[in-house]
mmCIF file of C-alpha atoms and ligand atoms in Angstrom:
data_model
loop_
_atom_site.group_PDB
_atom_site.id
_atom_site.type_symbol
_atom_site.label_atom_id
_atom_site.label_comp_id
_atom_site.label_asym_id
_atom_site.label_seq_id
_atom_site.Cartn_x
_atom_site.Cartn_y
_atom_site.Cartn_z
ATOM 1 C CA GLU R 1 108.714 129.039 102.388
ATOM 2 C CA LYS R 2 110.342 126.998 99.648
ATOM 3 C CA ALA R 3 113.630 127.289 101.542
ATOM 4 C CA GLY R 4 115.575 128.123 98.384
ATOM 5 C CA TYR R 5 114.086 125.312 96.289
ATOM 6 C CA LYS R 6 112.445 126.155 92.975
ATOM 7 C CA HIS R 7 109.295 124.192 93.791
ATOM 8 C CA PHE R 8 107.621 122.648 96.807
ATOM 9 C CA MET R 9 107.859 119.311 95.077
ATOM 10 C CA LEU R 10 111.654 119.482 94.956
ATOM 11 C CA LYS R 11 111.806 120.682 98.546
ATOM 12 C CA GLU R 12 109.615 117.779 99.593
ATOM 13 C CA ILE R 13 111.716 115.275 97.647
ATOM 14 C CA PHE R 14 114.745 116.557 99.548
ATOM 15 C CA GLU R 15 112.854 116.339 102.839
ATOM 16 C CA GLN R 16 112.398 112.606 102.391
ATOM 17 C CA PRO R 17 115.293 111.469 104.588
ATOM 18 C CA GLN R 18 113.773 113.488 107.425
ATOM 19 C CA ALA R 19 110.302 112.138 106.624
ATOM 20 C CA ILE R 20 111.568 108.555 106.899
ATOM 21 C CA THR R 21 113.268 109.320 110.197
ATOM 22 C CA ASN R 22 110.152 111.002 111.574
ATOM 23 C CA THR R 23 108.054 107.988 110.673
ATOM 24 C CA VAL R 24 110.446 105.468 112.119
ATOM 25 C CA SER R 25 111.884 107.144 115.172
ATOM 26 C CA GLY R 26 110.674 106.047 118.580
ATOM 27 C CA ARG R 27 108.932 103.047 117.041
ATOM 28 C CA ILE R 28 111.815 100.658 116.722
ATOM 29 C CA ASN R 29 114.509 99.567 119.129
ATOM 30 C CA LEU R 30 117.848 100.395 117.521
ATOM 31 C CA GLU R 31 119.604 97.474 119.207
ATOM 32 C CA SER R 32 117.085 94.668 118.853
ATOM 33 C CA GLY R 33 115.039 95.809 115.845
ATOM 34 C CA VAL R 34 111.880 95.191 117.866
ATOM 35 C CA VAL R 35 108.992 97.359 116.676
ATOM 36 C CA ASN R 36 106.572 98.939 119.073
ATOM 37 C CA LEU R 37 103.309 100.359 117.705
ATOM 38 C CA PRO R 38 100.835 100.867 120.530
ATOM 39 C CA GLU R 39 98.849 103.210 118.301
ATOM 40 C CA VAL R 40 97.498 100.382 116.125
ATOM 41 C CA GLY R 41 94.714 100.217 118.686
ATOM 42 C CA LEU R 42 94.519 96.429 118.490
ATOM 43 C CA LEU R 43 95.741 93.996 121.089
ATOM 44 C CA PRO R 44 98.530 91.583 120.157
ATOM 45 C CA LYS R 45 95.881 88.903 120.595
ATOM 46 C CA ASP R 46 93.671 90.543 117.938
ATOM 47 C CA LEU R 47 96.638 90.686 115.603
ATOM 48 C CA GLU R 48 97.374 87.006 116.180
ATOM 49 C CA ASP R 49 93.810 86.120 115.232
ATOM 50 C CA ILE R 50 93.789 87.908 111.899
ATOM 51 C CA ASP R 51 93.652 85.599 108.926
ATOM 52 C CA ARG R 52 93.478 88.118 106.092
ATOM 53 C CA ILE R 53 94.274 91.755 105.428
ATOM 54 C CA PHE R 54 92.667 94.174 102.984
ATOM 55 C CA LEU R 55 94.677 97.239 102.023
ATOM 56 C CA VAL R 56 92.474 99.999 100.621
ATOM 57 C CA ALA R 57 93.685 103.239 99.034
ATOM 58 C CA CYS R 58 93.722 105.479 95.943
ATOM 59 C CA GLY R 59 96.454 106.768 93.636
ATOM 60 C CA THR R 60 99.929 106.970 95.073
ATOM 61 C CA SER R 61 98.703 105.569 98.393
ATOM 62 C CA TRP R 62 97.475 102.514 96.496
ATOM 63 C CA HIS R 63 101.006 102.033 95.174
ATOM 64 C CA ALA R 64 102.274 102.027 98.760
ATOM 65 C CA ALA R 65 99.693 99.323 99.476
ATOM 66 C CA LEU R 66 100.981 97.218 96.579
ATOM 67 C CA VAL R 67 104.490 97.278 98.046
ATOM 68 C CA ALA R 68 103.132 96.465 101.507
ATOM 69 C CA LYS R 69 101.485 93.303 100.201
ATOM 70 C CA TYR R 70 104.948 91.877 99.463
ATOM 71 C CA TRP R 71 106.249 92.892 102.888
ATOM 72 C CA ILE R 72 103.323 91.619 104.936
ATOM 73 C CA GLU R 73 103.157 88.306 103.122
ATOM 74 C CA GLU R 74 106.914 87.841 103.447
ATOM 75 C CA PHE R 75 107.349 88.959 107.067
ATOM 76 C CA ALA R 76 104.027 87.973 108.646
ATOM 77 C CA ARG R 77 102.713 85.278 106.293
ATOM 78 C CA ILE R 78 99.195 86.699 106.238
ATOM 79 C CA PRO R 79 97.379 86.763 102.881
ATOM 80 C CA VAL R 80 96.866 90.329 101.683
ATOM 81 C CA GLU R 81 94.457 91.753 99.157
ATOM 82 C CA VAL R 82 95.057 95.204 97.755
ATOM 83 C CA ASP R 83 92.117 97.217 96.510
ATOM 84 C CA ILE R 84 91.592 100.526 94.805
ATOM 85 C CA ALA R 85 89.053 102.136 97.126
ATOM 86 C CA SER R 86 86.583 102.993 94.364
ATOM 87 C CA GLU R 87 86.502 99.297 93.430
ATOM 88 C CA PHE R 88 86.523 97.925 96.957
ATOM 89 C CA ARG R 89 83.403 99.773 97.980
ATOM 90 C CA TYR R 90 81.263 98.493 95.124
ATOM 91 C CA ARG R 91 82.197 94.828 95.041
ATOM 92 C CA THR R 92 81.112 91.849 97.073
ATOM 93 C CA LEU R 93 83.427 91.677 100.048
ATOM 94 C CA LEU R 94 84.100 88.502 101.940
ATOM 95 C CA MET R 95 84.671 90.077 105.285
ATOM 96 C CA ASN R 96 84.437 89.052 108.914
ATOM 97 C CA ARG R 97 85.954 89.902 112.274
ATOM 98 C CA ARG R 98 89.159 88.039 111.488
ATOM 99 C CA VAL R 99 89.870 90.399 108.612
ATOM 100 C CA LEU R 100 91.902 93.541 109.199
ATOM 101 C CA THR R 101 91.172 96.412 106.826
ATOM 102 C CA VAL R 102 93.885 99.027 106.495
ATOM 103 C CA SER R 103 93.248 102.336 104.765
ATOM 104 C CA ILE R 104 96.229 104.261 103.514
ATOM 105 C CA SER R 105 95.734 107.956 102.920
ATOM 106 C CA GLN R 106 97.907 111.041 103.105
ATOM 107 C CA SER R 107 94.952 113.362 103.718
ATOM 108 C CA GLY R 108 92.670 111.036 105.644
ATOM 109 C CA GLU R 109 89.759 112.584 103.721
ATOM 110 C CA THR R 110 89.666 110.774 100.365
ATOM 111 C CA ALA R 111 85.977 110.039 99.809
ATOM 112 C CA ASP R 112 86.255 106.556 98.316
ATOM 113 C CA THR R 113 88.783 105.347 100.872
ATOM 114 C CA LEU R 114 86.660 106.673 103.710
ATOM 115 C CA ALA R 115 83.555 104.982 102.303
ATOM 116 C CA GLY R 116 85.574 101.769 102.022
ATOM 117 C CA ILE R 117 86.487 101.614 105.698
ATOM 118 C CA ARG R 118 82.926 102.486 106.696
ATOM 119 C CA ILE R 119 81.673 99.459 104.771
ATOM 120 C CA ALA R 120 84.367 97.200 106.223
ATOM 121 C CA ARG R 121 83.548 98.335 109.740
ATOM 122 C CA LYS R 122 79.844 97.597 109.222
ATOM 123 C CA MET R 123 80.805 94.102 108.158
ATOM 124 C CA GLY R 124 82.684 93.553 111.412
ATOM 125 C CA ALA R 125 86.267 94.076 110.275
ATOM 126 C CA LYS R 126 88.860 95.815 112.403
ATOM 127 C CA ILE R 127 90.121 99.070 110.924
ATOM 128 C CA LEU R 128 93.586 100.546 110.929
ATOM 129 C CA THR R 129 94.587 103.675 109.067
ATOM 130 C CA ILE R 130 97.991 104.848 107.893
ATOM 131 C CA CYS R 131 97.614 108.584 107.642
ATOM 132 C CA ASN R 132 99.572 111.820 107.524
ATOM 133 C CA VAL R 133 97.034 114.425 108.620
ATOM 134 C CA VAL R 134 96.475 114.492 112.362
ATOM 135 C CA GLY R 135 92.835 114.410 113.406
ATOM 136 C CA SER R 136 91.508 113.767 109.886
ATOM 137 C CA THR R 137 88.200 111.937 109.404
ATOM 138 C CA MET R 138 89.775 108.554 108.711
ATOM 139 C CA THR R 139 91.837 108.653 111.883
ATOM 140 C CA ARG R 140 88.694 109.394 113.876
ATOM 141 C CA GLU R 141 86.824 106.445 112.421
ATOM 142 C CA ALA R 142 89.548 103.803 112.663
ATOM 143 C CA ASP R 143 90.355 101.544 115.614
ATOM 144 C CA GLY R 144 93.923 102.722 115.384
ATOM 145 C CA THR R 145 96.136 105.067 113.366
ATOM 146 C CA ILE R 146 99.774 104.855 112.452
ATOM 147 C CA TYR R 147 100.688 108.446 111.671
ATOM 148 C CA THR R 148 103.311 108.898 109.008
ATOM 149 C CA HIS R 149 104.576 112.235 110.430
ATOM 150 C CA ALA R 150 105.885 113.361 107.036
ATOM 151 C CA GLY R 151 104.889 116.952 107.819
ATOM 152 C CA PRO R 152 102.612 119.060 105.600
ATOM 153 C CA GLU R 153 102.893 118.242 101.909
ATOM 154 C CA ILE R 154 102.178 121.240 99.678
ATOM 155 C CA GLY R 155 103.011 119.906 96.208
ATOM 156 C CA VAL R 156 99.956 118.222 94.723
ATOM 157 C CA ALA R 157 102.027 115.248 93.579
ATOM 158 C CA SER R 158 102.716 113.054 96.558
ATOM 159 C CA THR R 159 106.423 112.480 97.282
ATOM 160 C CA LYS R 160 107.487 112.548 100.921
ATOM 161 C CA ALA R 161 104.050 111.342 102.003
ATOM 162 C CA PHE R 162 104.571 108.242 99.839
ATOM 163 C CA ILE R 163 108.035 107.570 101.264
ATOM 164 C CA SER R 164 106.605 107.840 104.780
ATOM 165 C CA GLN R 165 103.733 105.532 103.920
ATOM 166 C CA LEU R 166 106.253 102.960 102.742
ATOM 167 C CA SER R 167 108.256 103.405 105.939
ATOM 168 C CA ALA R 168 105.156 103.065 108.144
ATOM 169 C CA LEU R 169 103.964 100.004 106.226
ATOM 170 C CA PHE R 170 107.394 98.410 106.518
ATOM 171 C CA LEU R 171 107.297 98.981 110.280
ATOM 172 C CA PHE R 172 103.806 97.552 110.484
ATOM 173 C CA SER R 173 104.785 94.464 108.468
ATOM 174 C CA LEU R 174 107.779 93.885 110.723
ATOM 175 C CA TYR R 175 105.618 94.389 113.803
ATOM 176 C CA LEU R 176 103.100 91.824 112.586
ATOM 177 C CA GLY R 177 105.872 89.349 111.842
ATOM 178 C CA GLN R 178 107.338 89.829 115.300
ATOM 179 C CA ILE R 179 103.994 89.438 117.078
ATOM 180 C CA ARG R 180 103.085 86.348 115.100
ATOM 181 C CA GLY R 181 106.534 84.832 115.392
ATOM 182 C CA THR R 182 107.016 84.473 111.646
ATOM 183 C CA ILE R 183 110.261 86.413 111.645
ATOM 184 C CA ASP R 184 113.263 85.409 113.717
ATOM 185 C CA GLY R 185 115.194 87.825 115.917
ATOM 186 C CA ALA R 186 118.232 88.132 113.679
ATOM 187 C CA THR R 187 116.186 88.785 110.544
ATOM 188 C CA GLY R 188 113.980 91.279 112.371
ATOM 189 C CA LYS R 189 117.066 93.102 113.519
ATOM 190 C CA ARG R 190 118.572 93.152 110.035
ATOM 191 C CA TYR R 191 115.361 94.507 108.471
ATOM 192 C CA GLY R 192 114.947 97.078 111.233
ATOM 193 C CA ARG R 193 118.489 98.324 110.663
ATOM 194 C CA ALA R 194 117.942 98.438 106.920
ATOM 195 C CA LEU R 195 114.902 100.668 107.409
ATOM 196 C CA ILE R 196 116.641 103.022 109.847
ATOM 197 C CA ASP R 197 119.709 103.286 107.604
ATOM 198 C CA ILE R 198 117.797 103.982 104.403
ATOM 199 C CA ALA R 199 117.172 107.583 105.529
ATOM 200 C CA THR R 200 120.925 108.243 105.548
ATOM 201 C CA VAL R 201 121.406 106.499 102.222
ATOM 202 C CA VAL R 202 118.701 108.629 100.579
ATOM 203 C CA ALA R 203 120.193 111.800 102.091
ATOM 204 C CA GLU R 204 123.646 110.933 100.742
ATOM 205 C CA GLU R 205 122.444 110.111 97.245
ATOM 206 C CA LEU R 206 119.944 112.911 96.620
ATOM 207 C CA PRO R 207 122.322 115.663 95.404
ATOM 208 C CA ARG R 208 124.172 113.310 93.063
ATOM 209 C CA LEU R 209 120.938 111.868 91.663
ATOM 210 C CA GLN R 210 119.544 115.328 91.075
ATOM 211 C CA GLU R 211 122.644 116.177 89.052
ATOM 212 C CA GLU R 212 122.970 112.945 87.081
ATOM 213 C CA ILE R 213 119.303 112.842 86.184
ATOM 214 C CA GLY R 214 119.505 116.509 85.212
ATOM 215 C CA SER R 215 122.092 115.675 82.586
ATOM 216 C CA LEU R 216 119.907 112.890 81.173
ATOM 217 C CA VAL R 217 116.607 114.688 80.692
ATOM 218 C CA GLU R 218 117.743 116.605 77.619
ATOM 219 C CA ASN R 219 117.397 113.364 75.656
ATOM 220 C CA TYR R 220 114.016 112.421 77.033
ATOM 221 C CA TYR R 221 111.948 115.449 77.949
ATOM 222 C CA ASP R 222 110.186 115.819 74.605
ATOM 223 C CA SER R 223 108.866 112.259 74.474
ATOM 224 C CA ARG R 224 105.179 111.739 74.011
ATOM 225 C CA ASP R 225 105.043 108.421 75.818
ATOM 226 C CA PHE R 226 107.076 106.645 78.458
ATOM 227 C CA LEU R 227 107.151 103.197 80.015
ATOM 228 C CA PHE R 228 108.284 102.383 83.542
ATOM 229 C CA ILE R 229 109.040 98.765 84.359
ATOM 230 C CA GLY R 230 110.037 96.839 87.450
ATOM 231 C CA ARG R 231 109.617 93.463 89.129
ATOM 232 C CA GLY R 232 108.659 92.302 92.594
ATOM 233 C CA LEU R 233 108.916 95.035 95.192
ATOM 234 C CA ASN R 234 109.811 97.480 92.462
ATOM 235 C CA PHE R 235 106.825 96.821 90.226
ATOM 236 C CA PRO R 236 104.662 99.229 92.260
ATOM 237 C CA ILE R 237 107.501 101.755 92.071
ATOM 238 C CA ALA R 238 107.274 101.558 88.279
ATOM 239 C CA LEU R 239 103.556 102.349 88.588
ATOM 240 C CA GLU R 240 104.348 105.243 90.894
ATOM 241 C CA GLY R 241 107.046 106.631 88.575
ATOM 242 C CA ALA R 242 104.607 106.557 85.662
ATOM 243 C CA LEU R 243 101.894 108.262 87.711
ATOM 244 C CA LYS R 244 104.294 111.027 88.787
ATOM 245 C CA LEU R 245 105.370 111.647 85.195
ATOM 246 C CA LYS R 246 101.844 111.837 83.802
ATOM 247 C CA GLU R 247 100.535 114.059 86.588
ATOM 248 C CA ILE R 248 103.164 116.739 86.419
ATOM 249 C CA SER R 249 104.539 116.620 82.849
ATOM 250 C CA TYR R 250 101.399 115.486 80.966
ATOM 251 C CA ILE R 251 103.454 112.874 79.145
ATOM 252 C CA HIS R 252 101.533 109.663 78.670
ATOM 253 C CA ALA R 253 103.270 107.080 80.834
ATOM 254 C CA GLU R 254 102.494 103.550 81.886
ATOM 255 C CA GLY R 255 103.943 101.357 84.562
ATOM 256 C CA TYR R 256 104.273 97.640 83.915
ATOM 257 C CA ALA R 257 105.528 94.549 85.632
ATOM 258 C CA SER R 258 108.623 93.804 83.514
ATOM 259 C CA GLY R 259 107.471 90.265 82.817
ATOM 260 C CA GLU R 260 104.237 91.559 81.301
ATOM 261 C CA LEU R 261 106.009 93.414 78.480
ATOM 262 C CA LYS R 262 105.998 90.429 76.190
ATOM 263 C CA HIS R 263 102.261 90.015 76.678
ATOM 264 C CA GLY R 264 101.407 93.153 74.766
ATOM 265 C CA PRO R 265 103.196 96.412 75.473
ATOM 266 C CA ILE R 266 106.411 95.327 73.774
ATOM 267 C CA ALA R 267 104.544 96.037 70.523
ATOM 268 C CA LEU R 268 104.838 99.732 71.390
ATOM 269 C CA ILE R 269 108.614 99.722 71.686
ATOM 270 C CA ASP R 270 110.547 101.857 69.213
ATOM 271 C CA LYS R 271 112.995 104.744 69.447
ATOM 272 C CA ASP R 272 110.211 107.149 70.398
ATOM 273 C CA MET R 273 109.027 105.191 73.415
ATOM 274 C CA PRO R 274 111.657 105.434 76.138
ATOM 275 C CA VAL R 275 111.628 103.033 79.050
ATOM 276 C CA LEU R 276 112.783 103.540 82.594
ATOM 277 C CA ALA R 277 113.773 100.135 83.990
ATOM 278 C CA LEU R 278 114.350 99.409 87.668
ATOM 279 C CA VAL R 279 117.003 96.706 87.765
ATOM 280 C CA PRO R 280 118.553 96.342 91.211
ATOM 281 C CA ARG R 281 120.679 93.279 91.919
ATOM 282 C CA ASP R 282 117.944 91.363 93.678
ATOM 283 C CA LYS R 283 116.471 87.905 93.415
ATOM 284 C CA VAL R 284 114.754 88.696 90.093
ATOM 285 C CA TYR R 285 117.778 90.471 88.620
ATOM 286 C CA GLN R 286 118.494 88.053 85.764
ATOM 287 C CA LYS R 287 114.892 88.194 84.580
ATOM 288 C CA SER R 288 114.912 91.986 84.671
ATOM 289 C CA ILE R 289 118.099 92.053 82.593
ATOM 290 C CA SER R 290 116.484 89.885 79.924
ATOM 291 C CA ASN R 291 113.567 92.300 79.743
ATOM 292 C CA VAL R 292 115.903 95.227 79.098
ATOM 293 C CA GLU R 293 117.707 93.226 76.421
ATOM 294 C CA GLU R 294 114.398 92.513 74.714
ATOM 295 C CA ILE R 295 113.688 96.236 74.577
ATOM 296 C CA LYS R 296 117.145 97.068 73.263
ATOM 297 C CA ALA R 297 116.775 94.450 70.541
ATOM 298 C CA ARG R 298 113.791 96.457 69.304
ATOM 299 C CA GLN R 299 115.665 99.774 69.153
ATOM 300 C CA GLY R 300 114.100 100.989 72.379
ATOM 301 C CA ARG R 301 115.834 103.617 74.478
ATOM 302 C CA VAL R 302 116.276 102.559 78.085
ATOM 303 C CA ILE R 303 117.334 104.320 81.246
ATOM 304 C CA VAL R 304 118.379 101.645 83.711
ATOM 305 C CA ILE R 305 118.466 102.253 87.433
ATOM 306 C CA GLY R 306 120.666 99.589 88.959
ATOM 307 C CA THR R 307 123.203 98.680 91.604
ATOM 308 C CA LYS R 308 126.566 100.423 91.937
ATOM 309 C CA GLY R 309 129.317 98.192 90.669
ATOM 310 C CA ASP R 310 127.078 96.353 88.205
ATOM 311 C CA ASP R 311 129.191 97.103 85.121
ATOM 312 C CA TYR R 312 127.182 94.759 82.948
ATOM 313 C CA LEU R 313 124.443 97.385 82.753
ATOM 314 C CA HIS R 314 126.699 99.503 80.525
ATOM 315 C CA ASN R 315 126.701 96.728 77.945
ATOM 316 C CA ILE R 316 122.958 96.860 77.553
ATOM 317 C CA THR R 317 122.246 100.581 77.627
ATOM 318 C CA ASP R 318 123.895 104.000 77.519
ATOM 319 C CA ASP R 319 121.988 105.625 80.300
ATOM 320 C CA VAL R 320 122.597 104.022 83.678
ATOM 321 C CA ILE R 321 121.925 105.555 87.066
ATOM 322 C CA TYR R 322 123.604 103.727 89.908
ATOM 323 C CA MET R 323 122.150 103.270 93.361
ATOM 324 C CA PRO R 324 124.049 101.993 96.384
ATOM 325 C CA GLU R 325 123.464 98.398 97.383
ATOM 326 C CA VAL R 326 121.063 98.072 100.326
ATOM 327 C CA ASP R 327 119.117 95.152 101.757
ATOM 328 C CA GLU R 328 116.722 94.332 98.943
ATOM 329 C CA VAL R 329 113.653 94.565 101.172
ATOM 330 C CA VAL R 330 114.094 98.360 101.342
ATOM 331 C CA ASN R 331 114.871 98.825 97.647
ATOM 332 C CA PRO R 332 111.417 100.236 96.839
ATOM 333 C CA ILE R 333 112.053 103.130 99.239
ATOM 334 C CA LEU R 334 115.380 103.891 97.606
ATOM 335 C CA TYR R 335 114.299 103.392 93.978
ATOM 336 C CA THR R 336 111.345 105.754 94.374
ATOM 337 C CA VAL R 337 113.746 108.681 94.551
ATOM 338 C CA PRO R 338 115.267 108.576 91.037
ATOM 339 C CA ALA R 339 111.813 107.950 89.545
ATOM 340 C CA GLN R 340 110.502 111.080 91.281
ATOM 341 C CA LEU R 341 113.488 113.174 90.214
ATOM 342 C CA LEU R 342 113.227 112.098 86.595
ATOM 343 C CA SER R 343 109.562 113.074 86.501
ATOM 344 C CA TYR R 344 110.240 116.346 88.254
ATOM 345 C CA GLN R 345 113.070 117.365 85.963
ATOM 346 C CA ILE R 346 111.236 116.428 82.797
ATOM 347 C CA ALA R 347 108.218 118.444 83.925
ATOM 348 C CA VAL R 348 110.356 121.482 84.757
ATOM 349 C CA LYS R 349 112.108 121.274 81.397
ATOM 350 C CA ARG R 350 108.706 121.216 79.700
ATOM 351 C CA GLY R 351 107.740 124.373 81.590
ATOM 352 C CA CYS R 352 104.969 122.735 83.603
ATOM 353 C CA ASP R 353 103.590 124.010 86.862
ATOM 354 C CA VAL R 354 104.764 121.037 88.899
ATOM 355 C CA ASP R 355 103.277 122.116 92.213
ATOM 356 C CA GLN R 356 99.808 122.761 90.781
ATOM 357 C CA PRO R 357 99.199 120.367 87.893
ATOM 358 C CA ARG R 358 96.032 120.976 85.918
ATOM 359 C CA ASN R 359 92.806 119.204 86.934
ATOM 360 C CA LEU R 360 94.220 117.859 90.203
ATOM 361 C CA ALA R 361 93.516 118.660 93.830
ATOM 362 C CA LYS R 362 95.490 117.712 96.904
ATOM 363 C CA SER R 363 92.559 116.101 98.601
ATOM 364 C CA VAL R 364 89.886 114.259 96.619
ATOM 365 C CA THR R 365 86.643 114.460 98.568
ATOM 366 C CA VAL R 366 84.382 113.741 95.591
ATOM 367 C CA GLU R 367 83.437 110.226 94.567
HETATM 368 C C1 F6R P 1 99.417 111.428 93.319
HETATM 369 C C2 F6R P 1 98.504 111.756 94.386
HETATM 370 C C3 F6R P 1 97.180 111.075 94.438
HETATM 371 C C4 F6R P 1 96.848 110.682 95.877
HETATM 372 C C5 F6R P 1 95.431 110.118 95.958
HETATM 373 C C6 F6R P 1 95.091 109.609 97.352
HETATM 374 O O1 F6R P 1 100.619 112.117 93.415
HETATM 375 O O2 F6R P 1 98.818 112.557 95.226
HETATM 376 O O3 F6R P 1 97.146 109.967 93.600
HETATM 377 O O4 F6R P 1 97.774 109.748 96.312
HETATM 378 O O5 F6R P 1 94.504 111.110 95.588
HETATM 379 O O6 F6R P 1 95.163 110.636 98.295
HETATM 380 P P1 F6R P 1 95.251 110.314 99.834
HETATM 381 O O7 F6R P 1 96.516 109.619 100.089
HETATM 382 O O8 F6R P 1 95.170 111.661 100.518
HETATM 383 O O9 F6R P 1 94.063 109.446 100.179
#
């Protein structure tokens, strides 16, 4: 059942290339990059009329929503608000029929997220759900469902479901941009290709990453605290890395937007507070480099995840993990993988039960 893997979590991390392909295949034209999503259950005309989008989710699914905000605003130019479902449902919502509410949920049963879409529907909003479990309550109550098709996820910590949520949200963002004419043909094609190709890139890199990260954890596994930092599209991936680590290893970890360090958390930096920094060569690269240098100047230990060929990274830290260069819009999909593997390997080294962490359940149907 674990197909030779030590844990379901590791098996599911290695199933991610397939999960991406399952989510994407049949929904995008390989030649033109044109996305087709009849299952959204809304007419192109409805989608043209939308003037705001709410993304509602919990936990890891909320992190997927945070990434999607960047994509939707960039590709489709629609303002997006991202809400934690347990906040969304208890605040004053400015909602009407021109607002699209999208719930994101692996299980389709999370109580707060479900309550959130029920409220939005009552207020006249259109409802879309991004979901993994076929026939779940959320899919039955939404106007449309984009299934992620990641397959059953057994490990309590979400891995392949998250990667599929990102893939589905990327598709949806591209689709919106194409319908609304905010993305030109050539760009749409380039982004579509980047999404399709990322499955192969992840598949090629997984074994090497598993090995390289394995040789790093010796120096980090007995930490009491950890910081994860990133900017832009990779800020939510820092949050997700920190959540993975705390769930399965019980190490206290926090994710931060790199630029926020100097507004408080930098006070924590010393040799006992390692930092994982996501530093791809993207449009905020220089700023991210400065943040790592600030940490080093305070005797912090930093693992940098950056772009292959970026030799400068070796000048600022000892521990560098290189990722291949891909179109920066799909970086969050790629950079999720080393963050997951680091958390997994640290947890295993600490002797934790990674598939069944204490106090957690796969589906949270209490409020
Ligand atoms: C973390 C994790 C949880 C879930 C959250 C939402 O690894 O699995 O944070 O993401 O409970 O669950 P769904 O997506 O089923 O609504």
